[in-house]
Amino acid sequence: MGVTSRESNRELRLLGSAAGIRMRNNSEAAMGENNYLPVFAVLLLYASCCSAFYLPGLAPVSFCTEGNSTDNCKSKIELFVNRLDSVESVLPYEYDAFDFCKDEKERRPTENLGQVLFGERIESSPYKFTFNKNQTCKTVCHKFYQPKVNTHLLEFIKKGIQLNYQHHWIIDNMPVTWCYDVEEGQKFCSPGFPIGCAVAPDGRVKDACIINSEFNKKDTFYLFNHVDITITYHSGNGENWDGARLVAARLVPKSYKHPSRNNLNCEAHPMEIPQELSSELEVIYSYSVTFRENNTIKWASRWDYILESMPHTNIQWFSIMNSLVIVLFLSGMVAMIMLRTLHKDIARYNQIDSSEDAQEEFGWKLVHGDIFRPPKKGMLLSVFLGQGTQIFIMTFITLFLACLGFLSPANRGALMTCSVVLWVLLGTPAGYVSARLYKTFGGEKWKTNVLMTALLCPGIIFADFFVMNIILWEKGSSAAIPFGTLVAILAMWFGISVPLTFLGAYFGFKERPIEHPVRTNHIPRQIPEQSFFTKPLPGIVMGGILPFGCIFIQLFFILNSIWSHQMYYMFGFLFLVFIILLITCSEATVLLCYFHLCAEDYHWWWRSFLTSGFTAVYLFIYAVHYFFSKLQITGTASTILYFGYTMIMFLIFFLFTGTIGFFACYWFVKKIYSVVKVD
C-alpha cells in the first residue's frame, strides 16, 4: 500500500492526537507576541466568530545559546512524550508501558480533568538538547533482550508495531511532526510517527516500511530506533524580546543496527527484530538534532504548516453549502405554511359565526380541545427535556468559547474540562425546566421527578463509562480513569450538580404551570384513521433525515479526530453547523407537527421530541458504517469500547436534538392556537 495511491488511508494511519494548534482567520491572522487578547479583539472575534484566533496554551518561551542563558531565556530544550495510540486499536498506552528509553529524573506536568479523561499521559524524556547546538548520531540509551528472560518486553513492542502504534512527542508545547510526500507533490505533516514497521510473511510491505527499500526481509519487524530532528527557530534580533523562539520541530524516523554503544553508525543497515528471538539482541537508541533559523515564520503562526497540509477546507465549505441548501429548503416550506396556508386557515376560522358553519370545520382547529392534553409518560418526557436543556446550554457555551479560541487544542484538555464543569454547574436549568413542565403536565410526584432529573441520564452515562473503564483497567491502557478521578467525578455530580438540580426544581415547582391559550376538554377526541405518511413512525423516521444531512460531513471529521487521532481545529465551521442544526431540527419538527395537526392527530408532545431526536439514530447508523468502512480496529475489547462510547454520544445527541424539536413545536402550537377564536 503506497502513500501516493492511498492518501486517505495513510492519513488515518499516521495522524496523531493534536499537541497544539493555532486557530486561523481566513486571512493571515496574527496576534502579536503577547499572551492575552485585548478587549477590542474579543469584540471583533464576536462579530465574526467563524474565524477564530489562536490563544496560546502557554506564554512564548525564549531560548539562548549556552552561556548566554538568563531567567527569561533558557538554553536547555526538553522533549516531552505523550501516550501512544493507534487507529487499529482504541486502547492507548503510556510511553512507560513500552520498553523505550526513560528519563532518570522523570517529571510529569500537572494534568487537568480533560487530559485525564482523554487518557493523555505526558512525561519528560531522556532526549535533551542545547539550543543551537547541532548533534549527530548521539546515544540515548540501550536495551538488551535475552531469550526466555525479558522477551515479553520485546513482544509488546512487536505488537505495537503490528498495530501501527504512534509516538507523540512535544517540544515547547508544539507537536514534533513527521512530514512526508503524498499525492501531487503535496506534503503532509503528521503529529505522530510510528514505533516501527513490519514486512508480512508473503513479502508484503506494511505501513511505514514503504519509506525505505531496505525494509524488504520477509516476516520481519523493523524498529525505528533513531530520529533525525530539525528544530526551526525565529531569531529575536530587532524584536522586543531576547534570544529566539521555536517555530517548528520536525523529525524523520530511521532504523539503524549500530555496531556498538561506543561505535554508532547512522548509515548502517536497518534494525531488524526477528519473529523468534534465538540469541541476545541489543537495541541502541540514538538521535541527531539540527537547528535552523527562519525569521519568516512568526511564533503566533507556527502551527500553520501543519494545518496547511490538511486538505479539508474545501470539503468543509461544501458541508456548509450543503447544510445551507437544506435550511433554505426547510425555511421556504415553513414560510409557505406560516404566511400562506396558516394565514388563510386563521382568517377562515376567525370568520366563522354560526354553529352550522362550525360543524363544517376541518383541520387543526378541530383539535383545540385536546391539543394541550397532558402526554402519557409525562414524567419521563419532562426529565428528558430538563437534561436536554442542560446539554444544549453546555454545548452552546463550549462551542462559542472554542470558536473564540479560548479552548484551543494547544491548551490540552481544555475542551473536555470546560464541558464537564459547565455540565456540573448547569444542574439548575435542568431542574427548573423539568419541574415546570412536569407541573404543567399535572404531575404530582415531584420528589420522583427531581431525583430522576438528577440521576437518570447521568447515571446511564456513568454506568456505561464505568463498564468501559473496567475494560481499560483490565487492558492496562492509559485511557483508564484512575480511581481517585472517578471519586472526584462522583463528588462533582452528587456534591454540586445534584444540589443545583434540586435548587432549580424548587424554583420550577414554585412557579405557576405554563398557561395555554385554549382549554382542554374532559373527554378526549377520537383521532380519525390516518394515512401511512401521517402515522407516528413514518413521520418520526423522516424527521431525522434532514437534520442529519446538515451534519454528516462535519460528523466525519469529528469521528476522525476521536478515533483516527486527527487534529480538529475547525471550531468556526462546527459552530456554524451547530446553528444550522438548531434551525433544521426546529423547522423539520414544526413542519411535520403541522401536517399531523391538519390530519387531526393531537398527540404531538412525544412525537415532536422523537422527530428531531431520531437524528441520533442516523448518527448511530453512520457510526456503525464508519466503523466497518473507515476504521481498521481489531480486537474484541476495542470493538466493545468503540460502541460503548458511541452509545454515550447517541444518548447525549438524542436528548439535545429532541429538546430542540420539542420547544420549537411547543412554541408553534401555542402561537397558532392563541390567534384563533375558540368558543
XYZ file of C-alpha atoms in Angstrom:
679
model
C 0.000 0.000 0.000
C 1.719 3.166 -1.195
C 1.459 6.673 0.149
C 0.647 8.134 -3.234
C -2.141 5.681 -4.003
C -3.827 5.593 -0.613
C -3.618 9.133 0.766
C -6.775 8.960 2.843
C -5.830 5.664 4.498
C -2.335 6.979 5.127
C -3.809 9.986 6.929
C -5.964 7.705 9.047
C -2.968 5.597 9.967
C -0.427 8.279 10.641
C -2.252 11.252 12.080
C -1.643 11.663 15.803
C -3.510 13.422 18.554
C -3.260 17.193 18.466
C -0.496 18.620 20.613
C -1.492 22.202 19.910
C -2.646 24.284 17.005
C -3.455 27.842 16.075
C -6.954 28.863 15.125
C -6.721 30.709 11.834
C -8.549 33.563 10.196
C -9.412 33.362 6.504
C -6.706 35.966 6.015
C -3.364 35.561 7.763
C -4.362 36.298 11.354
C -1.542 37.475 13.542
C -1.946 38.385 17.167
C 1.432 39.674 18.196
C 3.607 38.116 20.822
C 1.542 38.818 23.959
C -0.207 36.042 25.820
C -3.525 37.878 26.159
C -6.249 39.113 23.854
C -7.274 42.765 24.076
C -10.914 43.659 24.619
C -11.367 45.149 21.153
C -10.075 41.923 19.606
C -12.680 39.947 21.534
C -15.376 42.203 20.098
C -14.043 41.671 16.600
C -13.993 37.947 17.160
C -17.531 38.031 18.434
C -18.605 39.737 15.236
C -17.045 37.018 13.102
C -16.583 34.004 15.347
C -16.377 31.571 12.465
C -12.753 32.650 12.023
C -11.014 32.345 15.358
C -7.609 33.423 16.591
C -5.147 31.204 18.340
C -4.749 31.721 22.050
C -1.526 30.052 23.195
C -1.733 27.350 25.785
C 1.459 28.740 27.289
C 3.366 32.018 27.095
C 6.125 32.214 24.459
C 9.453 30.889 25.718
C 12.762 32.391 24.585
C 15.895 30.284 24.089
C 19.536 31.400 24.073
C 22.815 29.687 23.353
C 24.674 28.018 26.198
C 26.482 30.581 28.343
C 24.024 33.372 27.477
C 21.011 31.964 29.287
C 19.094 34.063 31.823
C 15.915 33.671 33.827
C 13.911 34.788 30.766
C 15.990 32.942 28.182
C 16.699 29.227 28.523
C 19.431 27.235 26.800
C 18.120 23.728 27.537
C 15.315 22.320 25.381
C 13.282 19.454 26.803
C 11.379 16.901 24.766
C 8.230 15.506 26.364
C 6.497 12.281 25.340
C 2.752 11.623 25.341
C 0.725 8.426 25.180
C 0.999 6.118 22.165
C -2.140 5.367 20.167
C -3.240 3.559 17.040
C -6.078 3.674 14.526
C -6.216 -0.123 14.725
C -6.933 -0.140 18.458
C -8.990 2.027 20.810
C -6.503 1.291 23.616
C -3.842 3.997 24.097
C -0.796 3.205 26.239
C 1.581 5.290 28.302
C 5.105 5.749 27.000
C 6.381 3.780 30.011
C 4.285 0.754 29.015
C 6.804 0.130 26.224
C 10.454 -0.655 26.862
C 11.800 2.605 25.435
C 14.424 4.981 26.854
C 13.207 6.593 30.070
C 14.245 9.765 31.840
C 16.218 9.094 35.036
C 14.530 12.075 36.726
C 11.086 11.604 35.248
C 8.714 14.540 35.636
C 5.025 14.695 34.803
C 3.299 18.041 34.193
C 0.083 18.524 36.145
C -2.827 17.156 34.114
C -6.274 18.718 34.085
C -9.538 16.761 34.148
C -9.899 16.807 30.360
C -6.442 15.312 29.829
C -7.144 12.531 32.325
C -10.493 11.707 30.686
C -8.862 11.579 27.245
C -6.060 9.380 28.559
C -3.216 11.833 27.909
C -0.108 10.990 29.932
C 2.700 13.487 29.314
C 6.109 12.887 30.863
C 9.711 14.016 30.428
C 12.077 12.052 28.191
C 15.843 11.430 28.079
C 16.094 13.453 24.859
C 17.763 16.703 25.994
C 19.045 19.388 23.624
C 21.030 22.604 23.952
C 19.748 25.482 21.847
C 21.596 25.982 18.540
C 23.975 23.102 19.261
C 23.811 20.526 16.483
C 24.380 16.905 17.433
C 24.945 13.945 15.129
C 24.295 10.299 15.950
C 24.188 10.625 19.749
C 23.322 7.716 22.043
C 20.194 7.946 24.177
C 20.180 4.501 25.804
C 20.488 0.802 25.008
C 18.356 -2.249 25.766
C 19.255 -5.942 25.971
C 16.793 -8.740 25.230
C 17.587 -12.364 26.076
C 15.565 -15.448 25.157
C 13.226 -16.616 27.954
C 14.339 -13.709 30.180
C 12.709 -10.479 29.013
C 11.369 -11.323 25.584
C 7.886 -10.289 26.775
C 9.062 -6.655 26.604
C 10.156 -7.147 23.005
C 6.888 -8.938 22.187
C 4.909 -5.938 23.419
C 6.932 -3.634 21.124
C 6.317 -6.021 18.210
C 2.600 -5.993 18.956
C 2.719 -2.184 18.943
C 4.460 -2.238 15.551
C 1.894 -4.701 14.233
C -0.972 -2.394 15.264
C 0.918 0.670 13.986
C 1.116 2.492 17.334
C 2.325 6.078 17.058
C 4.703 8.139 19.187
C 3.595 11.677 20.089
C 6.442 13.966 21.090
C 6.245 17.562 22.249
C 8.819 20.364 22.188
C 7.911 23.794 23.598
C 4.216 22.838 23.713
C 4.058 22.067 19.986
C 3.991 18.680 18.257
C 7.123 17.183 16.764
C 5.846 16.331 13.287
C 6.789 13.814 10.641
C 6.320 15.344 7.181
C 6.218 13.172 4.081
C 5.106 13.452 0.469
C 1.637 12.454 -0.662
C -0.140 12.853 -3.990
C 0.581 15.658 -6.485
C 3.801 16.674 -4.773
C 1.989 17.822 -1.638
C 3.499 17.324 1.796
C 1.530 16.004 4.730
C 2.695 16.665 8.305
C 1.592 14.185 10.939
C 1.939 14.983 14.665
C 2.822 11.352 15.296
C 5.286 8.799 13.941
C 5.256 5.010 14.171
C 7.250 2.770 16.524
C 8.403 0.776 13.535
C 7.037 -1.235 10.632
C 6.700 -4.832 9.520
C 7.023 -6.937 6.385
C 4.443 -9.721 6.127
C 5.422 -13.394 5.631
C 4.381 -13.115 1.977
C 6.740 -10.150 1.478
C 4.005 -7.529 1.532
C 5.359 -4.217 2.842
C 3.103 -2.725 5.528
C 2.612 0.804 6.825
C 5.781 2.929 7.107
C 8.084 0.263 5.621
C 7.413 1.831 2.217
C 9.762 4.721 3.091
C 12.901 2.612 2.698
C 13.640 -0.071 0.103
C 15.904 -1.845 2.634
C 12.817 -2.822 4.626
C 12.238 -5.914 2.491
C 13.013 -9.022 4.529
C 10.006 -11.307 4.823
C 8.360 -11.924 8.182
C 10.495 -9.276 9.919
C 9.870 -6.288 12.175
C 11.903 -3.084 11.826
C 12.264 -0.794 14.845
C 12.665 2.976 14.410
C 15.427 3.402 16.975
C 16.865 6.644 15.551
C 15.325 10.060 14.831
C 16.713 12.972 12.829
C 15.194 16.063 14.482
C 15.197 19.502 12.882
C 14.240 22.441 15.128
C 13.432 25.741 13.414
C 13.613 28.988 15.359
C 12.735 32.655 14.858
C 15.550 34.945 15.980
C 14.700 37.839 18.287
C 17.030 40.290 16.538
C 15.169 43.553 16.117
C 12.254 42.267 18.200
C 11.204 43.344 21.677
C 12.377 40.083 23.231
C 15.760 38.389 23.698
C 17.005 35.135 22.255
C 14.958 33.067 19.830
C 11.586 31.342 19.759
C 10.935 27.866 18.393
C 8.529 27.831 15.446
C 8.731 24.229 14.185
C 10.037 20.810 15.172
C 10.193 18.058 12.584
C 11.696 14.599 12.629
C 12.364 11.677 10.322
C 12.256 8.191 11.913
C 15.142 5.909 10.945
C 16.221 2.362 11.709
C 19.925 1.548 12.238
C 21.650 -1.501 13.647
C 24.551 0.235 15.377
C 27.728 -1.888 15.785
C 28.076 -0.965 19.480
C 27.312 1.749 22.026
C 30.713 3.327 21.521
C 30.691 2.963 17.776
C 27.449 4.321 16.368
C 26.869 4.141 12.635
C 23.959 6.209 11.330
C 24.347 4.718 7.873
C 24.107 1.090 8.990
C 21.564 -1.494 7.878
C 18.088 -1.385 9.478
C 17.464 -2.650 12.999
C 15.680 -5.965 12.498
C 13.605 -7.738 15.114
C 13.052 -11.396 14.184
C 9.810 -13.238 14.822
C 11.540 -15.608 17.246
C 14.477 -14.447 19.383
C 17.166 -17.146 19.381
C 20.111 -15.151 20.745
C 20.782 -11.966 22.705
C 19.635 -8.816 20.958
C 20.936 -5.327 21.706
C 18.893 -2.280 20.673
C 20.657 1.105 20.755
C 18.518 4.247 20.588
C 20.091 7.362 19.079
C 19.258 10.770 17.656
C 20.598 13.659 15.592
C 19.413 17.245 16.031
C 19.848 20.218 13.717
C 18.876 23.859 14.353
C 17.779 26.174 11.545
C 16.912 29.864 11.608
C 13.777 31.060 9.795
C 12.623 34.593 10.541
C 9.700 34.447 8.080
C 7.643 32.244 10.422
C 6.133 34.102 13.371
C 5.669 32.389 16.719
C 1.914 33.058 16.592
C 1.612 31.192 13.273
C 3.895 28.260 13.979
C 1.152 25.628 13.510
C 0.277 26.866 10.028
C 2.481 24.384 8.225
C 0.563 21.506 9.837
C -2.863 22.944 9.079
C -1.978 23.860 5.512
C -1.018 20.247 4.839
C -4.539 19.100 5.753
C -6.745 19.281 2.608
C -10.047 19.647 4.444
C -11.067 23.266 3.980
C -12.762 22.797 0.608
C -14.752 19.856 1.965
C -15.796 21.989 4.936
C -17.163 24.709 2.670
C -19.021 22.046 0.706
C -20.510 20.852 4.016
C -21.649 24.373 4.898
C -23.193 24.941 1.447
C -24.945 21.568 1.639
C -26.387 22.455 5.043
C -27.460 25.932 3.916
C -29.364 24.475 0.942
C -31.278 22.190 3.318
C -32.007 25.129 5.640
C -33.223 27.301 2.754
C -35.491 24.480 1.550
C -36.995 23.968 5.007
C -37.270 27.708 5.635
C -39.165 28.086 2.372
C -41.560 25.311 3.361
C -42.137 26.772 6.824
C -42.551 30.290 5.383
C -45.123 28.991 2.911
C -47.096 27.397 5.750
C -46.839 30.411 8.035
C -47.510 33.151 5.512
C -49.921 31.405 3.199
C -51.657 28.245 4.359
C -51.708 29.035 8.069
C -52.684 32.654 7.476
C -55.630 31.537 5.328
C -56.641 28.934 7.929
C -56.656 31.506 10.728
C -58.579 34.042 8.644
C -61.196 31.437 7.693
C -61.569 30.104 11.238
C -61.978 33.618 12.681
C -64.767 34.465 10.201
C -66.991 31.625 11.389
C -70.007 32.977 13.270
C -72.766 30.384 13.062
C -72.748 26.989 14.675
C -73.804 25.444 11.366
C -70.572 26.677 9.784
C -68.613 25.473 12.763
C -69.789 21.929 12.132
C -68.144 22.088 8.719
C -64.753 22.874 10.195
C -61.819 20.625 9.444
C -58.101 20.620 10.101
C -56.022 21.688 13.045
C -58.650 23.899 14.739
C -60.865 20.894 15.422
C -58.378 19.518 17.970
C -58.163 22.726 20.028
C -59.844 20.987 22.960
C -57.216 18.245 23.053
C -54.055 19.905 21.788
C -52.712 20.612 25.291
C -53.917 17.364 26.864
C -51.024 16.118 29.052
C -48.977 13.381 27.377
C -48.584 9.816 28.561
C -45.318 9.227 30.444
C -45.128 12.955 31.154
C -42.648 12.302 33.955
C -40.103 10.741 31.586
C -40.626 13.426 28.933
C -40.054 16.240 31.430
C -36.875 14.536 32.697
C -35.538 14.176 29.143
C -36.315 17.816 28.406
C -34.556 19.005 31.562
C -31.441 17.021 30.701
C -31.657 18.149 27.074
C -31.753 21.791 28.155
C -28.661 21.245 30.289
C -26.803 19.648 27.350
C -27.914 22.384 24.924
C -26.632 25.247 27.115
C -23.398 23.372 27.827
C -22.800 22.715 24.109
C -23.582 26.281 23.074
C -21.223 27.879 25.622
C -18.430 25.349 24.955
C -18.583 25.806 21.170
C -18.779 29.575 21.481
C -15.660 29.671 23.668
C -13.882 27.234 21.347
C -14.873 29.369 18.367
C -13.248 32.386 20.009
C -10.088 30.356 20.558
C -10.226 30.105 24.358
C -10.323 26.293 24.135
C -7.568 25.899 21.575
C -6.127 22.355 21.494
C -2.794 23.976 22.378
C -4.301 24.125 25.858
C -4.623 20.384 26.200
C -7.762 19.007 27.778
C -9.421 22.441 27.997
C -12.370 21.481 25.782
C -13.358 18.435 27.837
C -12.668 20.200 31.154
C -14.891 23.111 30.129
C -17.690 20.756 29.034
C -17.666 18.754 32.270
C -17.519 21.834 34.508
C -20.345 23.516 32.589
C -22.486 20.391 32.780
C -21.983 20.214 36.544
C -22.850 23.899 37.021
C -25.925 23.770 34.777
C -27.968 21.494 37.012
C -30.217 24.437 37.942
C -31.792 24.998 34.473
C -32.229 21.213 34.115
C -34.150 21.002 37.387
C -36.189 24.125 36.613
C -37.287 23.053 33.123
C -38.110 19.517 34.208
C -40.111 20.641 37.262
C -42.008 23.411 35.444
C -43.057 21.141 32.577
C -43.961 18.290 34.925
C -46.183 20.662 36.899
C -47.737 21.867 33.624
C -48.486 18.227 32.741
C -50.383 17.946 36.026
C -47.833 15.703 37.716
C -47.794 15.412 41.499
C -44.833 13.104 42.209
C -42.379 15.968 42.452
C -39.795 14.066 44.504
C -39.553 11.333 41.880
C -39.269 13.968 39.157
C -36.374 15.745 40.868
C -34.483 12.526 41.582
C -34.933 11.222 38.029
C -33.787 14.534 36.550
C -30.647 14.490 38.681
C -29.828 10.784 38.363
C -31.427 9.027 35.366
C -29.493 10.164 32.276
C -26.217 10.970 34.097
C -26.495 7.564 35.776
C -26.858 5.750 32.442
C -23.856 7.595 31.015
C -21.746 6.983 34.140
C -22.648 3.263 34.189
C -21.638 2.913 30.517
C -18.464 4.889 31.177
C -17.632 2.753 34.230
C -18.017 -0.506 32.265
C -15.716 0.894 29.558
C -13.248 1.904 32.258
C -13.173 -1.622 33.699
C -12.155 -2.925 30.259
C -9.440 -0.253 30.015
C -8.195 -1.105 33.514
C -8.001 -4.779 32.629
C -6.024 -3.987 29.464
C -3.649 -1.618 31.298
C -4.485 1.276 28.969
C -3.554 4.873 29.758
C -7.163 5.827 28.930
C -8.319 4.083 32.131
C -9.503 6.751 34.564
C -7.713 6.497 37.942
C -9.886 5.595 40.911
C -9.275 8.993 42.517
C -10.540 10.796 39.419
C -13.690 8.649 39.389
C -14.302 9.590 43.017
C -13.776 13.264 42.105
C -16.301 12.992 39.245
C -18.840 11.381 41.587
C -18.192 14.123 44.158
C -18.835 16.803 41.488
C -22.013 15.013 40.433
C -23.525 14.422 43.871
C -21.913 17.374 45.637
C -22.579 20.114 43.058
C -24.802 19.005 40.169
C -27.483 17.200 42.204
C -27.975 20.042 44.744
C -28.148 22.578 41.899
C -30.771 20.392 40.191
C -32.781 20.361 43.432
C -32.474 24.142 43.610
C -33.728 24.560 40.039
C -36.598 22.154 40.679
C -37.577 24.125 43.798
C -37.995 27.307 41.755
C -39.704 25.359 38.955
C -42.358 23.931 41.267
C -42.908 27.331 42.890
C -43.863 28.813 39.514
C -47.398 28.518 38.215
C -47.995 25.971 35.425
C -47.459 27.326 31.917
C -50.705 28.904 30.699
C -52.139 27.635 27.442
C -54.327 29.698 25.087
C -57.156 27.111 24.930
C -58.890 24.904 27.497
C -58.657 21.130 27.409
C -61.889 19.111 27.068
C -62.718 16.486 29.670
C -63.405 13.797 27.068
C -60.617 13.070 24.560
C -61.487 13.448 20.898
C -61.276 10.348 18.726
C -58.456 10.509 16.191
C -59.586 9.609 12.635
C -57.946 6.914 10.536
C -54.519 8.112 9.477
C -52.770 7.631 6.148
C -49.376 5.939 6.050
C -47.411 9.217 5.991
C -49.346 10.809 8.870
C -48.859 7.836 11.177
C -46.367 8.476 14.004
C -43.491 6.180 12.952
C -43.046 7.285 9.302
C -43.113 10.942 10.379
C -40.538 10.349 13.116
C -38.245 8.417 10.744
C -38.490 11.120 8.054
C -37.988 13.932 10.577
C -34.387 12.999 11.377
C -33.152 12.774 7.772
C -32.785 16.496 7.024
C -31.023 17.482 10.301
C -28.615 14.585 9.818
C -27.987 15.723 6.247
C -26.702 19.016 7.655
C -24.132 17.436 9.941
C -22.912 14.198 8.395
C -19.813 15.719 6.723
C -18.843 17.529 9.923
C -19.537 14.285 11.782
C -16.922 12.527 9.634
C -14.214 14.949 10.804
C -15.327 14.695 14.434
C -15.155 10.885 14.310
C -11.744 11.158 12.633
C -10.490 13.359 15.463
C -11.752 10.888 18.084
C -10.930 7.502 16.578
C -8.278 8.261 13.941
C -6.432 10.758 16.185
C -6.602 13.563 13.664
C -6.444 17.227 14.612
C -9.765 19.011 14.928
C -9.346 22.757 14.736
C -12.312 23.987 12.671
C -14.485 25.153 15.546
C -15.746 28.065 13.457
C -17.211 25.631 10.950
C -18.561 23.491 13.783
C -20.287 26.446 15.461
C -21.927 27.411 12.160
C -23.097 23.824 11.601
C -24.407 23.807 15.196
C -26.583 26.864 14.461
C -27.761 25.290 11.189
C -28.633 22.091 13.092
C -30.775 24.067 15.560
C -32.676 25.729 12.713
C -33.117 22.479 10.779
C -34.350 20.480 13.793
C -36.821 23.240 14.646
C -38.173 23.676 11.134
C -38.442 19.952 10.345
C -40.341 19.320 13.588
C -42.698 22.288 13.083
C -43.400 21.201 9.512
C -44.303 17.622 10.441
C -46.235 18.802 13.502
C -48.427 20.995 11.275
C -49.134 18.124 8.877
C -50.178 15.857 11.760
C -52.415 18.526 13.293
C -54.118 19.017 9.909
C -54.778 15.249 9.989
C -56.496 15.851 13.381
C -53.845 13.928 15.350
C -53.163 15.905 18.530
C -50.568 13.563 20.079
C -47.685 15.923 19.401
C -45.803 16.036 22.711
C -43.708 12.885 22.382
C -43.771 12.992 18.576
C -42.109 16.416 18.477
C -39.344 15.158 20.779
C -38.797 11.927 18.863
C -38.980 13.519 15.400
C -35.847 15.603 15.799
C -34.373 13.152 18.321
C -34.392 10.474 15.625
C -31.399 12.297 14.132
C -29.390 10.486 16.808
C -30.445 7.128 15.328
C -28.980 8.187 11.990
C -25.844 9.285 13.833
C -25.547 5.805 15.348
C -26.101 4.134 11.958
C -23.392 6.358 10.457
C -21.041 5.468 13.340
C -21.580 1.764 12.553
C -20.878 2.441 8.868
C -17.751 4.432 9.829
C -16.515 1.562 11.995
C -16.738 -1.041 9.234
C -15.751 1.108 6.243
C -13.187 3.638 7.548
C -11.525 2.168 10.621
C -9.132 -0.749 10.896
C -9.905 -1.507 14.544
C -9.237 -5.102 15.569
C -9.895 -6.987 18.790
C -12.981 -7.586 20.903
C -12.050 -5.050 23.597
C -11.548 -2.225 21.079
C -14.853 -3.052 19.368
C -16.749 -3.012 22.680
C -15.092 0.273 23.636
C -15.965 1.872 20.294
C -19.657 1.007 20.521
C -19.785 1.730 24.257
C -18.548 5.283 23.749
C -20.758 5.639 20.654
C -23.806 4.847 22.816
C -22.860 7.743 25.123
C -22.658 10.042 22.082
C -26.020 8.694 20.876
C -27.809 9.394 24.176
C -26.385 12.925 24.519
C -27.243 13.790 20.915
C -30.738 12.256 21.282
C -31.543 14.415 24.310
C -30.061 17.513 22.662
C -31.866 17.281 19.301
C -35.120 16.049 20.863
C -35.234 19.041 23.201
C -34.702 21.485 20.310
C -37.545 19.944 18.321
C -39.908 19.853 21.304
C -39.554 23.500 22.289
C -39.805 24.661 18.661
C -43.029 22.707 18.272
C -44.346 23.882 21.659
C -43.809 27.498 20.639
C -45.501 26.876 17.264
C -48.565 25.187 18.761
C -49.040 27.876 21.416
C -48.689 30.556 18.764
C -51.253 29.232 16.274
C -53.879 28.420 18.902
C -53.510 31.833 20.522
C -54.614 33.672 17.349
C -57.819 31.747 16.550
C -61.205 32.405 18.116
C -62.416 29.415 20.067
C -65.921 29.243 21.563
